[in-house]
Amino acid sequence: MEYSALIFDDCMDETDSYENLEASVQVFQKDDRCRQIVVSCSTEWLLKLAQRPSPKMMMVQMADTPYVALLNGLKAVSQENVVVVGLSHIVDREKLDTMLCELEQYPAIYYNEDLQAFDTRLLMFSLQLAIETNVQIDSYAMAVEKLSNTPLQKI
């Protein structure tokens, strides 16, 4: 299954680190199924990452408001499936494989706050509905959970 990786984090937690960002990018670079890596995080980290560009990678500046940040990150995604990761942990290839396997059966998979997978259309629909109805959300998982008829499959 081909997918886009969306590394999305405000970089404010103690456990978030630039090293985790670099390591996660490497995991996705080595995965042939990953067609695109979208990185949306702090400007400082994006500038450091931009010094070593990659053909698969696209960088999106993190916006100040949750709606705009979530929408901008997702608008850059080009594949029908997206794996969303944060920066508190390094992406584990085994967990990633499990997520993608589950995503073939179900459109919204939740492992933890730093690892989720979605059908991109479901995610875009949920974000659009959140904007139209002015529902407060601060994560992709929250948008799907609150606004779609598709509950998150937790693994």
Short mmCIF file of N, CA and C in Angstrom, two decimals, residues 20-31 83-100 111-112 114-116:
data_model
loop_
_atom_site.label_atom_id
_atom_site.label_comp_id
_atom_site.label_asym_id
_atom_site.label_seq_id
_atom_site.Cartn_x
_atom_site.Cartn_y
_atom_site.Cartn_z
N ASN A 20 14.50 12.98 16.78
CA ASN A 20 13.35 12.14 16.43
C ASN A 20 12.85 12.47 15.04
N LEU A 21 12.87 13.75 14.69
CA LEU A 21 12.45 14.17 13.35
C LEU A 21 13.36 13.56 12.29
N GLU A 22 14.66 13.68 12.48
CA GLU A 22 15.61 13.12 11.51
C GLU A 22 15.46 11.61 11.39
N ALA A 23 15.31 10.93 12.52
CA ALA A 23 15.19 9.47 12.50
C ALA A 23 13.89 9.04 11.82
N SER A 24 12.79 9.76 12.08
CA SER A 24 11.52 9.42 11.45
C SER A 24 11.58 9.63 9.94
N VAL A 25 12.21 10.72 9.52
CA VAL A 25 12.38 10.97 8.09
C VAL A 25 13.15 9.82 7.45
N GLN A 26 14.18 9.34 8.11
CA GLN A 26 14.98 8.23 7.58
C GLN A 26 14.15 6.95 7.43
N VAL A 27 13.29 6.68 8.41
CA VAL A 27 12.43 5.49 8.32
C VAL A 27 11.56 5.58 7.06
N PHE A 28 10.97 6.75 6.84
CA PHE A 28 10.10 6.91 5.67
C PHE A 28 10.90 6.94 4.37
N GLN A 29 12.10 7.49 4.39
CA GLN A 29 12.95 7.51 3.19
C GLN A 29 13.25 6.09 2.73
N LYS A 30 13.47 5.20 3.67
CA LYS A 30 13.85 3.82 3.35
C LYS A 30 12.66 2.94 2.97
N ASP A 31 11.45 3.40 3.24
CA ASP A 31 10.25 2.61 2.95
C ASP A 31 9.79 2.88 1.52
N VAL A 83 -0.10 8.42 6.80
CA VAL A 83 0.34 8.04 8.15
C VAL A 83 0.77 9.34 8.82
N VAL A 84 0.14 9.65 9.95
CA VAL A 84 0.43 10.87 10.69
C VAL A 84 1.27 10.51 11.91
N VAL A 85 2.41 11.17 12.04
CA VAL A 85 3.29 10.91 13.19
C VAL A 85 3.66 12.21 13.87
N GLY A 86 3.90 12.11 15.18
CA GLY A 86 4.42 13.23 15.96
C GLY A 86 5.90 13.01 16.21
N LEU A 87 6.45 13.81 17.10
CA LEU A 87 7.89 13.76 17.31
C LEU A 87 8.31 13.37 18.72
N SER A 88 7.38 12.82 19.51
CA SER A 88 7.74 12.36 20.85
C SER A 88 8.52 11.06 20.81
N HIS A 89 8.31 10.30 19.73
CA HIS A 89 8.98 9.01 19.57
C HIS A 89 9.46 8.87 18.13
N ILE A 90 10.42 8.01 17.93
CA ILE A 90 10.87 7.68 16.58
C ILE A 90 9.90 6.65 16.01
N VAL A 91 9.58 6.79 14.75
CA VAL A 91 8.68 5.83 14.11
C VAL A 91 9.32 4.45 14.11
N ASP A 92 8.57 3.48 14.56
CA ASP A 92 9.02 2.09 14.60
C ASP A 92 8.51 1.39 13.36
N ARG A 93 9.39 0.78 12.59
CA ARG A 93 9.00 0.14 11.32
C ARG A 93 7.97 -0.97 11.53
N GLU A 94 8.10 -1.72 12.61
CA GLU A 94 7.16 -2.80 12.88
C GLU A 94 5.75 -2.25 13.14
N LYS A 95 5.66 -1.19 13.92
CA LYS A 95 4.36 -0.56 14.19
C LYS A 95 3.80 0.05 12.92
N LEU A 96 4.66 0.64 12.12
CA LEU A 96 4.24 1.21 10.85
C LEU A 96 3.64 0.14 9.95
N ASP A 97 4.29 -1.01 9.86
CA ASP A 97 3.77 -2.12 9.06
C ASP A 97 2.40 -2.56 9.56
N THR A 98 2.24 -2.64 10.88
CA THR A 98 0.96 -3.02 11.47
C THR A 98 -0.11 -2.00 11.11
N MET A 99 0.23 -0.72 11.22
CA MET A 99 -0.72 0.35 10.90
C MET A 99 -1.19 0.24 9.45
N LEU A 100 -0.26 0.05 8.54
CA LEU A 100 -0.62 -0.02 7.12
C LEU A 100 -1.45 -1.25 6.81
N TYR A 111 -2.91 4.36 16.91
CA TYR A 111 -2.02 3.61 17.79
C TYR A 111 -1.77 4.42 19.06
N ASN A 112 -1.33 5.65 18.90
CA ASN A 112 -1.19 6.59 20.01
C ASN A 112 -1.16 8.00 19.43
N ASP A 114 1.10 9.85 18.69
CA ASP A 114 2.20 10.07 17.75
C ASP A 114 2.21 9.12 16.56
N LEU A 115 1.18 8.29 16.42
CA LEU A 115 1.14 7.36 15.29
C LEU A 115 -0.30 7.00 14.95
N GLN A 116 -0.75 7.50 13.80
CA GLN A 116 -2.10 7.24 13.31
C GLN A 116 -2.05 7.08 11.79
#
